[in-house]
Coordinates of C-alpha atoms and ligand atoms in Angstrom, one line a residue:
Chain A
M1 CA 0.0 0.0 0.0
E2 CA 2.8 2.5 0.9
K3 CA 4.4 2.0 -2.4
T4 CA 1.6 3.4 -4.5
L5 CA 1.0 6.3 -2.2
D6 CA 2.6 9.8 -2.8
L7 CA 4.3 10.2 0.5
K8 CA 5.7 13.6 1.6
F9 CA 8.5 11.9 3.4
N10 CA 10.4 8.9 2.1
Y11 CA 13.1 6.6 3.1
T12 CA 16.0 4.7 1.6
D13 CA 17.1 2.9 4.6
K14 CA 15.7 1.2 7.7
K15 CA 17.2 0.9 11.1
D16 CA 16.2 0.4 14.7
T17 CA 15.8 3.5 16.8
R18 CA 17.9 1.8 19.6
S19 CA 20.9 2.0 17.2
G20 CA 20.3 5.7 16.9
F21 CA 20.6 5.7 20.7
G22 CA 23.8 3.7 20.7
D23 CA 25.5 5.9 18.0
G24 CA 24.4 9.1 19.5
L25 CA 25.8 8.0 22.9
L26 CA 29.1 7.3 21.4
E27 CA 29.3 10.8 19.9
A28 CA 28.1 12.4 23.1
G29 CA 30.7 10.5 24.9
R30 CA 33.4 11.7 22.5
K31 CA 32.2 15.3 22.9
N32 CA 31.9 15.3 26.7
P33 CA 34.1 13.4 29.1
N34 CA 31.4 13.7 31.8
V35 CA 29.1 11.3 29.9
V36 CA 29.1 7.9 31.6
G37 CA 27.2 4.8 30.6
L38 CA 25.4 2.2 32.8
C39 CA 23.6 -0.9 31.7
A40 CA 21.9 -3.8 33.4
D41 CA 22.9 -6.8 31.3
L42 CA 21.5 -5.7 28.0
I43 CA 24.4 -4.1 26.4
G44 CA 23.9 -5.7 23.1
S45 CA 20.1 -5.0 23.0
L46 CA 20.7 -1.3 23.9
K47 CA 23.6 -1.0 21.5
M48 CA 25.9 0.3 24.2
G49 CA 28.8 -1.8 23.1
A50 CA 30.6 0.7 21.1
F51 CA 30.5 3.3 24.0
Q52 CA 31.7 0.5 26.4
K53 CA 34.6 -0.4 24.1
E54 CA 35.8 3.1 23.6
F55 CA 35.3 4.4 27.2
P56 CA 35.7 1.3 29.4
E57 CA 36.6 3.5 32.4
R58 CA 33.3 5.4 32.0
F59 CA 31.0 2.5 31.6
F60 CA 29.5 0.4 34.4
Q61 CA 27.9 -3.0 33.9
T62 CA 25.4 -3.3 36.9
G63 CA 24.1 -6.8 36.3
I64 CA 20.4 -7.5 36.4
A65 CA 19.8 -4.8 39.1
E66 CA 17.9 -1.9 37.7
A67 CA 17.0 -0.3 41.0
N68 CA 20.6 -0.3 42.0
M69 CA 21.6 1.2 38.6
M70 CA 19.2 4.2 39.2
G71 CA 20.8 4.9 42.5
I72 CA 24.3 4.6 41.2
A73 CA 23.4 7.0 38.4
A74 CA 22.0 9.5 40.8
G75 CA 25.1 9.3 42.9
L76 CA 27.4 9.7 39.8
S77 CA 25.5 12.8 38.7
I78 CA 26.3 14.6 42.1
S79 CA 29.9 15.3 41.1
G80 CA 28.9 16.4 37.5
K81 CA 28.9 13.1 35.7
I82 CA 26.1 12.8 33.1
P83 CA 25.0 9.2 33.5
F84 CA 23.0 7.4 30.7
T85 CA 21.2 4.3 32.0
G86 CA 20.2 1.6 29.6
T87 CA 17.7 -1.2 29.9
F88 CA 14.3 -2.1 28.4
A89 CA 11.5 0.5 28.9
N90 CA 9.7 -1.7 31.3
F91 CA 12.7 -2.1 33.6
S92 CA 13.6 1.6 33.1
T93 CA 10.3 2.8 34.5
G94 CA 7.8 0.6 36.3
R95 CA 10.4 -1.5 37.9
V96 CA 12.3 1.4 39.4
Y97 CA 9.6 4.1 39.7
D98 CA 10.3 5.0 43.3
Q99 CA 14.1 5.0 42.8
I100 CA 13.6 7.4 39.9
R101 CA 11.0 9.5 41.8
Q102 CA 13.1 10.1 44.9
S103 CA 16.7 9.9 43.9
I104 CA 16.4 11.3 40.3
A105 CA 13.3 13.4 39.8
Y106 CA 12.7 15.0 43.1
S107 CA 16.3 15.4 43.7
D108 CA 16.5 16.9 40.2
K109 CA 19.6 15.0 39.1
N110 CA 21.1 15.0 35.7
V111 CA 20.3 11.5 34.9
K112 CA 19.3 10.3 31.4
I113 CA 17.1 7.2 31.5
C114 CA 17.4 5.6 28.2
A115 CA 14.8 2.9 27.4
S116 CA 14.6 0.5 24.6
H117 CA 12.1 -2.1 23.5
A118 CA 9.1 0.2 24.4
G119 CA 5.6 -0.5 23.2
L120 CA 4.0 -3.3 21.2
T121 CA 6.7 -3.3 18.5
L122 CA 9.1 -5.3 20.5
G123 CA 7.1 -8.1 19.2
E124 CA 7.4 -11.8 20.3
D125 CA 8.5 -11.4 23.9
G126 CA 5.0 -10.4 24.7
A127 CA 3.1 -8.3 27.3
T128 CA 5.5 -8.8 30.2
H129 CA 8.0 -6.7 28.3
Q130 CA 5.8 -4.5 26.2
I131 CA 5.3 -1.5 28.4
L132 CA 2.5 0.8 27.4
E133 CA 2.4 2.9 30.5
D134 CA 5.8 4.4 30.7
L135 CA 5.1 7.8 29.1
G136 CA 2.3 8.4 31.5
M137 CA 4.4 7.3 34.5
M138 CA 7.4 9.4 33.5
K139 CA 5.5 12.6 32.5
M140 CA 3.7 12.7 35.8
L141 CA 7.0 13.1 37.6
P142 CA 7.8 16.8 38.2
H143 CA 11.3 17.9 36.8
M144 CA 11.2 15.0 34.3
T145 CA 11.7 15.6 30.5
V146 CA 10.2 12.9 28.3
I147 CA 11.2 12.3 24.8
N148 CA 10.0 9.6 22.2
P149 CA 11.7 10.1 18.9
C150 CA 10.4 8.6 15.6
D151 CA 13.4 7.1 13.7
Y152 CA 17.1 6.3 13.8
N153 CA 18.2 9.8 12.9
Q154 CA 15.9 11.5 15.4
T155 CA 16.9 9.2 18.1
K156 CA 20.6 9.9 17.5
A157 CA 20.0 13.6 17.5
A158 CA 17.9 13.4 20.7
T159 CA 20.5 11.4 22.5
M160 CA 23.2 14.0 21.7
A161 CA 20.8 16.8 22.7
I162 CA 19.9 15.3 26.1
A163 CA 23.6 15.1 27.0
E164 CA 23.7 18.9 26.8
H165 CA 20.4 19.4 28.6
E166 CA 20.6 19.9 32.4
G167 CA 18.1 17.8 34.3
P168 CA 16.5 14.3 34.4
V169 CA 15.3 12.9 31.0
Y170 CA 13.4 9.8 30.0
L171 CA 14.3 8.9 26.4
R172 CA 12.2 6.2 25.0
F173 CA 13.0 4.2 21.8
G174 CA 12.5 0.7 20.3
R175 CA 13.5 -2.6 18.8
P176 CA 12.1 -2.9 15.2
V177 CA 13.9 -1.8 12.2
W178 CA 11.9 1.2 11.1
P179 CA 12.1 3.6 8.1
I180 CA 14.6 6.5 8.4
F181 CA 12.6 9.4 7.0
T182 CA 14.0 12.3 9.0
P183 CA 17.2 14.1 8.0
A184 CA 20.6 12.9 9.3
D185 CA 21.8 16.4 10.2
Q186 CA 18.7 17.5 12.1
K187 CA 19.0 19.8 15.1
F188 CA 17.0 18.4 17.9
E189 CA 15.3 21.0 20.0
I190 CA 13.9 19.6 23.1
G191 CA 10.3 20.7 23.6
K192 CA 9.8 22.0 20.1
A193 CA 7.3 20.2 18.0
W194 CA 8.1 19.7 14.4
K195 CA 5.4 20.4 11.8
M196 CA 6.3 17.9 9.2
I197 CA 3.3 18.4 6.8
D198 CA 1.1 21.4 6.4
G199 CA -2.7 20.8 6.3
K200 CA -6.0 22.4 7.0
D201 CA -8.7 19.9 7.8
V202 CA -7.4 17.9 10.7
T203 CA -4.1 17.7 12.7
I204 CA -2.4 14.5 13.4
F205 CA -0.1 14.7 16.5
A206 CA 2.1 11.6 16.5
T207 CA 5.0 10.3 18.5
G208 CA 7.6 7.6 18.2
H209 CA 7.2 4.8 15.6
L210 CA 3.7 6.1 14.8
V211 CA 5.0 9.3 13.3
W212 CA 5.8 7.1 10.2
E213 CA 2.2 5.7 10.3
A214 CA 1.0 9.3 10.4
V215 CA 3.1 10.1 7.3
I216 CA 1.3 7.3 5.5
A217 CA -2.0 8.3 6.8
E218 CA -1.6 11.8 5.5
A219 CA -1.1 10.5 2.0
M220 CA -4.1 8.2 2.3
L221 CA -6.3 11.1 3.5
R222 CA -5.1 13.3 0.7
E223 CA -6.2 10.7 -1.8
E224 CA -9.6 11.1 -0.4
G225 CA -9.4 14.9 -0.6
I226 CA -8.8 15.4 3.1
S227 CA -5.9 17.8 4.0
A228 CA -4.0 16.6 7.1
E229 CA -1.4 18.5 9.1
V230 CA 1.3 16.2 10.6
I231 CA 3.1 17.3 13.7
N232 CA 5.9 15.3 15.2
I233 CA 5.7 15.5 19.0
H234 CA 9.1 14.0 19.9
T235 CA 8.9 15.7 23.3
I236 CA 5.9 14.7 25.3
K237 CA 7.1 16.9 28.2
P238 CA 7.5 19.8 28.2
L239 CA 4.7 19.8 25.6
D240 CA 4.8 22.3 22.9
T241 CA 1.3 23.6 23.6
E242 CA 1.7 26.7 21.4
A243 CA 2.3 24.5 18.3
I244 CA -0.6 22.4 19.3
L245 CA -3.0 25.3 19.7
D246 CA -1.8 27.1 16.6
S247 CA -2.5 24.0 14.5
V248 CA -5.8 23.1 16.0
A249 CA -7.0 26.8 15.7
K250 CA -6.5 26.3 12.0
T251 CA -7.8 22.7 11.5
G252 CA -10.4 22.5 14.2
C253 CA -9.9 18.9 15.1
A254 CA -7.2 16.5 15.8
V255 CA -5.9 13.0 16.2
S256 CA -3.2 11.7 18.7
A257 CA -1.2 8.7 17.7
E258 CA 1.2 6.9 20.1
E259 CA 2.3 3.4 21.0
H260 CA 1.0 3.7 24.4
Q261 CA -2.2 3.3 26.5
Y262 CA -4.8 6.0 26.0
N263 CA -4.6 6.5 29.7
G264 CA -1.9 8.9 30.6
G265 CA -0.2 9.2 27.1
L266 CA 0.4 11.9 24.6
G267 CA -3.4 12.0 23.8
D268 CA -4.2 12.8 27.3
S269 CA -1.6 15.6 27.3
I270 CA -3.0 17.1 24.2
A271 CA -6.6 16.8 25.5
Q272 CA -5.7 18.7 28.6
T273 CA -4.2 21.5 26.4
L274 CA -7.3 21.6 24.2
I275 CA -9.8 21.5 26.9
R276 CA -8.3 24.4 28.8
N277 CA -7.8 26.6 25.7
N278 CA -9.8 25.5 22.7
P279 CA -12.0 22.5 23.3
A280 CA -12.0 20.8 19.8
P281 CA -12.7 17.2 18.7
L282 CA -9.8 14.9 19.5
E283 CA -9.6 11.2 18.6
Y284 CA -7.0 8.9 20.1
V285 CA -5.0 6.2 18.4
G286 CA -3.4 4.2 21.0
V287 CA -4.0 1.1 23.1
D288 CA -7.4 1.1 24.8
D289 CA -6.7 -0.2 28.3
S290 CA -5.3 -3.6 27.5
F291 CA -2.0 -5.4 27.7
G292 CA -0.2 -6.5 24.6
E293 CA 0.8 -10.0 23.5
S294 CA 3.3 -11.9 21.4
G295 CA 3.3 -11.3 17.6
T296 CA 5.2 -9.5 14.9
P297 CA 5.2 -5.7 15.1
T298 CA 3.1 -5.3 12.1
Q299 CA 0.5 -7.8 13.3
L300 CA 0.4 -6.1 16.7
L301 CA 0.0 -2.6 15.3
E302 CA -2.8 -3.9 13.2
K303 CA -4.6 -5.9 16.0
Y304 CA -4.4 -3.1 18.5
G305 CA -5.4 -0.4 16.1
L306 CA -2.3 1.6 15.8
N307 CA -1.4 1.6 12.1
A308 CA -2.0 4.2 9.3
A309 CA -5.4 2.8 8.5
N310 CA -6.5 3.5 12.1
I311 CA -5.1 6.9 11.9
V312 CA -7.2 7.7 8.8
A313 CA -10.3 6.2 10.5
A314 CA -9.7 8.4 13.6
A315 CA -9.2 11.4 11.4
K316 CA -12.5 10.9 9.8
R317 CA -14.1 10.5 13.1
A318 CA -12.6 13.8 14.3
L319 CA -13.7 15.6 11.2
A320 CA -17.3 14.3 11.6
R321 CA -17.4 15.9 15.1
K322 CA -16.3 19.3 13.9
Chain B
M1 CA 0.8 -42.3 36.4
E2 CA 3.2 -45.3 36.8
K3 CA 6.8 -44.4 37.8
K4 CA 9.2 -44.0 34.8
S5 CA 12.6 -45.4 34.8
T6 CA 15.6 -43.1 34.3
E7 CA 15.9 -44.3 30.8
Q8 CA 12.3 -43.5 30.1
L9 CA 12.7 -40.1 31.6
Q10 CA 15.8 -39.5 29.5
E11 CA 13.6 -40.3 26.4
V12 CA 11.1 -37.7 27.4
A13 CA 14.0 -35.2 27.9
S14 CA 15.2 -35.9 24.3
Q15 CA 11.7 -35.1 23.0
V16 CA 11.5 -32.0 25.2
R17 CA 14.7 -30.8 23.7
R18 CA 13.4 -31.4 20.2
D19 CA 10.2 -29.4 21.1
I20 CA 12.2 -26.5 22.4
L21 CA 14.4 -26.2 19.3
R22 CA 11.4 -26.6 16.9
M23 CA 9.3 -24.0 18.7
V24 CA 12.1 -21.4 18.9
H25 CA 13.0 -22.1 15.2
Q26 CA 9.7 -21.8 13.7
V27 CA 9.0 -18.4 15.1
Q28 CA 12.8 -17.4 15.0
S29 CA 12.5 -16.0 18.5
G30 CA 12.7 -17.2 22.0
H31 CA 15.3 -18.6 24.5
P32 CA 16.8 -22.0 23.7
G33 CA 20.0 -21.9 25.9
A34 CA 18.8 -22.2 29.5
S35 CA 15.7 -24.2 28.3
L36 CA 18.0 -26.9 27.1
G37 CA 20.1 -26.6 30.2
C38 CA 17.1 -27.1 32.4
T39 CA 15.5 -30.0 30.4
E40 CA 16.4 -32.8 32.9
F41 CA 15.1 -30.7 35.8
F42 CA 11.7 -30.0 34.2
T43 CA 11.4 -33.5 33.1
A44 CA 12.2 -34.9 36.5
L45 CA 9.8 -32.4 38.1
Y46 CA 6.7 -33.1 35.9
F47 CA 7.3 -36.8 35.1
D48 CA 8.7 -38.0 38.4
Q49 CA 8.6 -35.6 41.4
L50 CA 5.6 -33.4 41.5
K51 CA 2.2 -34.5 42.6
H52 CA 0.2 -32.6 40.1
D53 CA -2.9 -32.7 38.0
S54 CA -3.0 -31.9 34.4
D55 CA -6.7 -31.2 34.8
F56 CA -5.5 -27.8 35.9
K57 CA -6.9 -25.9 38.8
M58 CA -5.5 -22.5 39.7
E59 CA -5.7 -23.1 43.5
G60 CA -3.7 -26.4 43.3
K61 CA -4.9 -27.6 46.7
N62 CA -3.1 -30.8 47.9
E63 CA -0.9 -30.6 44.8
D64 CA 2.8 -29.6 44.6
L65 CA 3.1 -26.2 42.9
F66 CA 5.7 -25.1 40.5
F67 CA 6.7 -21.5 39.7
L68 CA 9.1 -20.4 36.9
S69 CA 10.7 -17.1 37.9
N70 CA 13.1 -16.9 34.9
G71 CA 10.1 -16.7 32.6
H72 CA 12.2 -16.5 29.4
I73 CA 12.8 -20.3 29.4
S74 CA 9.1 -20.8 28.7
P75 CA 9.8 -23.3 25.8
V76 CA 11.0 -26.0 28.2
W77 CA 8.0 -25.4 30.4
Y78 CA 5.5 -25.4 27.6
S79 CA 6.9 -28.7 26.3
V80 CA 6.7 -30.5 29.6
L81 CA 3.3 -29.1 30.3
S82 CA 1.8 -30.3 27.0
R83 CA 3.7 -33.6 27.1
S84 CA 2.2 -34.3 30.5
G85 CA -1.3 -33.5 29.3
Y86 CA -2.0 -29.9 30.2
F87 CA -2.8 -28.9 26.7
P88 CA -2.5 -30.4 23.2
I89 CA 1.0 -30.9 21.9
E90 CA -0.1 -29.3 18.6
E91 CA -0.5 -26.1 20.5
M92 CA 3.3 -25.8 20.7
S93 CA 3.1 -24.7 17.0
T94 CA 1.6 -21.4 18.0
F95 CA 4.5 -20.4 20.4
R96 CA 5.1 -16.7 20.3
K97 CA 2.6 -16.2 17.5
L98 CA -0.3 -13.8 17.4
N99 CA -3.4 -15.0 19.4
S100 CA -1.5 -17.8 21.1
R101 CA -1.9 -18.9 24.7
L102 CA 1.8 -19.7 24.6
Q103 CA 3.1 -16.2 25.1
G104 CA 6.8 -15.4 24.8
H105 CA 6.9 -15.3 28.5
P106 CA 4.5 -17.4 30.6
A107 CA 1.1 -15.6 31.2
T108 CA -2.2 -16.3 32.8
E109 CA -4.1 -13.8 30.5
E110 CA -5.5 -16.5 28.2
D111 CA -5.7 -19.1 30.8
L112 CA -3.0 -21.5 29.6
P113 CA -3.3 -24.6 31.9
G114 CA -0.3 -25.1 34.1
I115 CA 0.6 -21.4 34.6
R116 CA -0.4 -19.7 37.8
I117 CA 1.4 -16.3 37.5
A118 CA 3.0 -14.2 34.8
S119 CA 6.8 -14.1 34.7
G120 CA 9.4 -12.6 32.4
S121 CA 10.4 -9.5 34.4
L122 CA 13.1 -11.3 36.5
G123 CA 13.4 -11.4 40.3
Q124 CA 9.8 -11.8 41.2
G125 CA 9.1 -15.5 41.3
L126 CA 10.7 -16.3 44.6
S127 CA 8.4 -13.9 46.5
V128 CA 5.4 -15.4 44.8
A129 CA 6.3 -18.9 45.6
I130 CA 7.0 -18.1 49.2
G131 CA 3.5 -16.5 49.4
A132 CA 2.0 -19.6 47.9
A133 CA 3.8 -21.9 50.3
Q134 CA 2.6 -19.8 53.2
A135 CA -1.0 -20.2 51.9
K136 CA -0.5 -23.9 52.0
K137 CA 0.7 -23.7 55.7
I138 CA -2.5 -21.7 56.5
D139 CA -4.6 -24.4 54.8
G140 CA -2.8 -27.2 56.5
D141 CA -1.9 -28.5 53.0
D142 CA 1.4 -30.4 53.3
R143 CA 2.4 -30.4 49.7
M144 CA 5.5 -28.6 48.5
V145 CA 6.0 -25.5 46.5
Y146 CA 8.8 -25.3 43.9
V147 CA 10.4 -22.4 42.2
L148 CA 13.2 -22.1 39.5
M149 CA 15.3 -19.0 39.1
G150 CA 18.2 -18.1 37.0
D151 CA 21.7 -17.5 38.4
G152 CA 21.9 -14.0 36.8
E153 CA 18.6 -13.4 38.1
Q154 CA 20.1 -13.5 41.6
E155 CA 21.4 -10.0 40.9
E156 CA 18.0 -8.6 41.5
G157 CA 17.5 -7.1 44.9
Q158 CA 14.0 -8.5 45.4
I159 CA 15.5 -11.9 45.5
W160 CA 17.3 -11.1 48.8
E161 CA 14.3 -9.5 50.2
A162 CA 12.5 -12.8 49.5
A163 CA 15.4 -14.9 51.0
M164 CA 15.4 -13.0 54.2
Y165 CA 11.6 -13.2 54.4
A166 CA 11.4 -17.0 53.8
A167 CA 14.0 -17.8 56.6
H168 CA 12.4 -15.4 59.0
W169 CA 8.9 -16.9 58.5
K170 CA 10.4 -20.5 58.4
V171 CA 9.0 -21.3 55.0
D172 CA 10.2 -24.8 55.0
N173 CA 7.7 -26.3 52.5
L174 CA 9.7 -24.5 49.7
I175 CA 12.3 -25.9 47.4
A176 CA 13.9 -23.2 45.4
T177 CA 16.2 -24.1 42.6
I178 CA 18.9 -21.9 40.9
D179 CA 19.9 -22.8 37.4
L180 CA 23.6 -22.4 37.9
N181 CA 24.7 -22.2 34.3
R182 CA 27.1 -19.4 35.0
Q183 CA 25.9 -17.4 32.1
Q184 CA 23.5 -14.5 31.5
I185 CA 22.8 -12.3 28.5
D186 CA 25.9 -10.2 28.2
G187 CA 28.3 -13.0 29.1
P188 CA 29.5 -15.3 32.1
T189 CA 28.0 -14.1 35.4
K190 CA 31.5 -13.9 36.8
E191 CA 32.3 -11.1 34.4
I192 CA 29.0 -9.3 34.4
M193 CA 28.3 -9.3 38.1
D194 CA 30.2 -11.8 40.2
L195 CA 27.8 -13.9 42.4
I196 CA 30.8 -15.1 44.3
D197 CA 29.4 -17.9 46.5
L198 CA 25.7 -18.4 46.3
R199 CA 25.9 -21.2 48.9
A200 CA 27.5 -18.9 51.5
K201 CA 25.0 -16.1 50.7
Y202 CA 21.9 -18.2 51.2
E203 CA 23.3 -20.0 54.2
S204 CA 24.0 -16.7 55.9
F205 CA 20.4 -15.7 55.1
G206 CA 19.2 -18.8 56.9
W207 CA 18.6 -21.4 54.3
T208 CA 19.6 -25.1 53.9
V209 CA 21.6 -25.4 50.7
I210 CA 22.4 -28.4 48.6
D211 CA 24.3 -28.8 45.4
T212 CA 23.2 -30.9 42.4
E213 CA 26.6 -31.2 40.9
N214 CA 25.4 -32.6 37.6
G215 CA 22.1 -30.9 36.6
N216 CA 22.2 -32.5 33.2
D217 CA 22.3 -36.0 34.5
M218 CA 18.7 -37.4 35.1
K219 CA 19.7 -39.6 38.0
S220 CA 21.6 -36.8 39.8
V221 CA 18.7 -34.4 39.4
I222 CA 16.3 -36.8 40.8
E223 CA 18.6 -37.5 43.7
G224 CA 19.1 -33.8 44.3
L225 CA 15.3 -33.2 44.4
E226 CA 14.8 -36.2 46.7
K227 CA 17.5 -34.8 49.0
A228 CA 15.9 -31.3 49.0
K229 CA 12.5 -32.9 49.9
S230 CA 14.0 -34.8 52.7
L231 CA 15.5 -31.5 54.1
A232 CA 12.1 -29.8 53.9
G233 CA 9.9 -29.4 57.0
K234 CA 12.8 -28.7 59.3
G235 CA 12.2 -25.0 59.9
K236 CA 14.3 -23.6 57.0
P237 CA 13.6 -23.0 53.3
V238 CA 15.7 -25.3 51.1
L239 CA 17.9 -24.1 48.0
N240 CA 19.0 -26.5 45.4
L241 CA 22.0 -25.2 43.4
L242 CA 21.5 -27.0 40.1
H243 CA 24.7 -27.1 38.1
T244 CA 23.9 -27.1 34.5
E245 CA 25.3 -26.3 31.1
M246 CA 23.4 -23.8 29.0
G247 CA 22.5 -25.4 25.6
F248 CA 23.1 -28.9 26.9
G249 CA 22.3 -31.6 24.5
V250 CA 23.3 -29.8 21.2
D251 CA 27.1 -29.8 20.8
F252 CA 27.4 -26.4 19.2
M253 CA 25.2 -24.6 21.8
V254 CA 26.7 -25.9 25.0
G255 CA 28.3 -23.8 27.6
T256 CA 27.9 -20.3 26.1
H257 CA 25.7 -17.3 26.6
K258 CA 25.5 -16.9 22.8
W259 CA 22.4 -19.1 22.7
H260 CA 20.6 -17.3 25.6
G261 CA 18.0 -15.8 23.3
I262 CA 18.6 -16.5 19.7
A263 CA 16.9 -19.0 17.4
P264 CA 18.7 -21.6 15.3
N265 CA 18.5 -21.2 11.4
D266 CA 17.3 -24.1 9.2
Q267 CA 20.7 -25.8 8.9
Q268 CA 21.4 -25.4 12.6
L269 CA 18.1 -26.9 13.5
A270 CA 18.7 -29.9 11.4
D271 CA 22.1 -30.3 12.9
A272 CA 20.7 -30.0 16.3
L273 CA 17.8 -32.4 15.8
A274 CA 20.1 -35.0 14.4
Q275 CA 21.6 -35.2 17.9
L276 CA 18.3 -35.8 19.6
S277 CA 16.1 -38.8 19.0
E278 CA 12.4 -38.4 18.3
T279 CA 11.0 -40.4 21.2
L280 CA 7.5 -39.4 21.6
G281 CA 6.7 -37.9 18.2
D282 CA 7.2 -34.3 17.2
Y283 CA 4.2 -32.1 17.5
Ligands
TPP401 C1 13.9 -7.3 35.5 C2 14.5 -7.8 34.3 N1 15.7 -7.2 33.8 C3 16.2 -7.6 32.6 C4 15.7 -8.6 31.9 C5 16.2 -9.0 30.6 N2 16.8 -10.3 30.7 C6 16.1 -11.4 30.3 S1 16.9 -12.9 30.6 C7 18.3 -12.0 31.3 C8 19.4 -12.8 31.7 C9 19.1 -13.7 32.9 O1 20.2 -14.4 33.3 P1 20.0 -15.8 34.1 O2 19.0 -15.5 35.1 O3 21.3 -16.3 34.3 O4 19.3 -16.6 32.9 P2 20.0 -17.4 31.6 O5 20.7 -16.4 30.8 O6 20.9 -18.3 32.3 O7 18.9 -18.1 30.9 C10 18.0 -10.6 31.3 C11 19.0 -9.6 31.7 C12 14.5 -9.2 32.4 N3 13.8 -10.1 31.8 N4 13.9 -8.7 33.6
MG402 MG1 22.3 -18.1 33.9

């Protein structure tokens, strides 16, 4: 289906976003000697091997002990180190929520919590590993910045940007190989939404892997004579409310798209913004209060209603409510 | 069920290994390494040691209960469960596929018979097993509770909270086993996070500890489990250090973390299956 569509963004290559993290971490480490890495027995999965190899004295294998890793990271940050912790998104958040809350968020420590294998697209490992609540948990913490980039290039740029940002950050990325459709040399501005496609009938606010689905959805809608604006919300918190309100002032309705529960995700953040300023129809594309399961990423996005076709349907529902 | 001889149990184990490899191969995902390493243990449990009923009831009253804490080795558990009648062996062909009850990591969500709690996020199973053992005590049910954990998994702090608790509460109807394969994802445990001396650690926490020196020898595994059982009921929880080899039974998979979580390709599957006789019929 994608082939025959006239997409506004295209790709020549595909890669996993976790590799963007690994490559970005290596560059951040070369630029700044304060960058240190920690990993809880998932160096290969997090693509932290190159950093470990080049900077063995600045890398700590913690074993399978995520709570301890968060505390060690907080301690390292006190003297000015910039710790990047690496494990799966589930074990980066839910497993260690209180350690993050007290030692990192409340204490406002400069720790970068880097989380791979987020969402349904980790695939066959199933629901125990497919966290769909992490954005909500992390955005609820005062002081915390929450970032969910969309492809390899954006993840790499985001990783380098958070090294230069002072304060706790949650960086979320994933496992599947995914189209690389954003530029290699992009400047990543934390908290600044990126309007990728101009439109006038409906706005699609997407984050993470679903930005690509939104790009496809825009082309599908265009074929039906519907003009969709696509905005890449790579930073969930602080949310670029100005960009959201400006766009919806023009289009009058919106769709949010994320690999996350409805509850507590990007959609809820946008809903809050709209309800306070400009109540306009908003439709959610996300997971509706259920756990995931084993399957391929494509199968799971389809079964749980997260692909381009679901975004198209949601856009039509939003339009009908205008 | 009539008692099986050691030879018969070994035949079952050979089939279980075939099941593990075929499941992981067909979906090109899953964890063969420690599944193969724990095959004798699971076979001994389900075909010799446990008093259990394949007409599954969650409560498991007056049955021995088993919990798998290192949930990633689901293939070996699914194989013994289906081979002992909990669900049709054909269902193994759905492993890790969409809409399957055989999730990547064990789950109760779709009511797969034999599973009492989800696992996959490491470090949680010992606590659950202790709770289940205490419930048996409250009920005056004198059957045992078994739990298997990984050795890398011992790095999780919750394990030590649980270990302290079990001794404090004299949970002596519990037999915990650690799959001591000395490997975890990133490499040998000694290099990743040195566990140093698990026996000394658990003993200092108030446990009775035994070693099963050859965890890939059926006779030794059964002797170890029998010994553990004989030490139960004496006021202390019992730990069985099961010395295994990751990937046991397939020459090119033995003894390395490399096969922790990757699937064999077609040729590797053929080479592996050639080393394991089909004793009960493939699913
Ligand atoms: C809490 C948690 N952290 C990390 C992981 C990822 N993980 C899965 S298996 C594994 C290694 C476990 O080592 P061990 O217990 O020795 O099992 P083995 O590799 O021998 O099968 C890790 C780190 C996990 N499943 N859960
Ligand atoms: Mg191990």
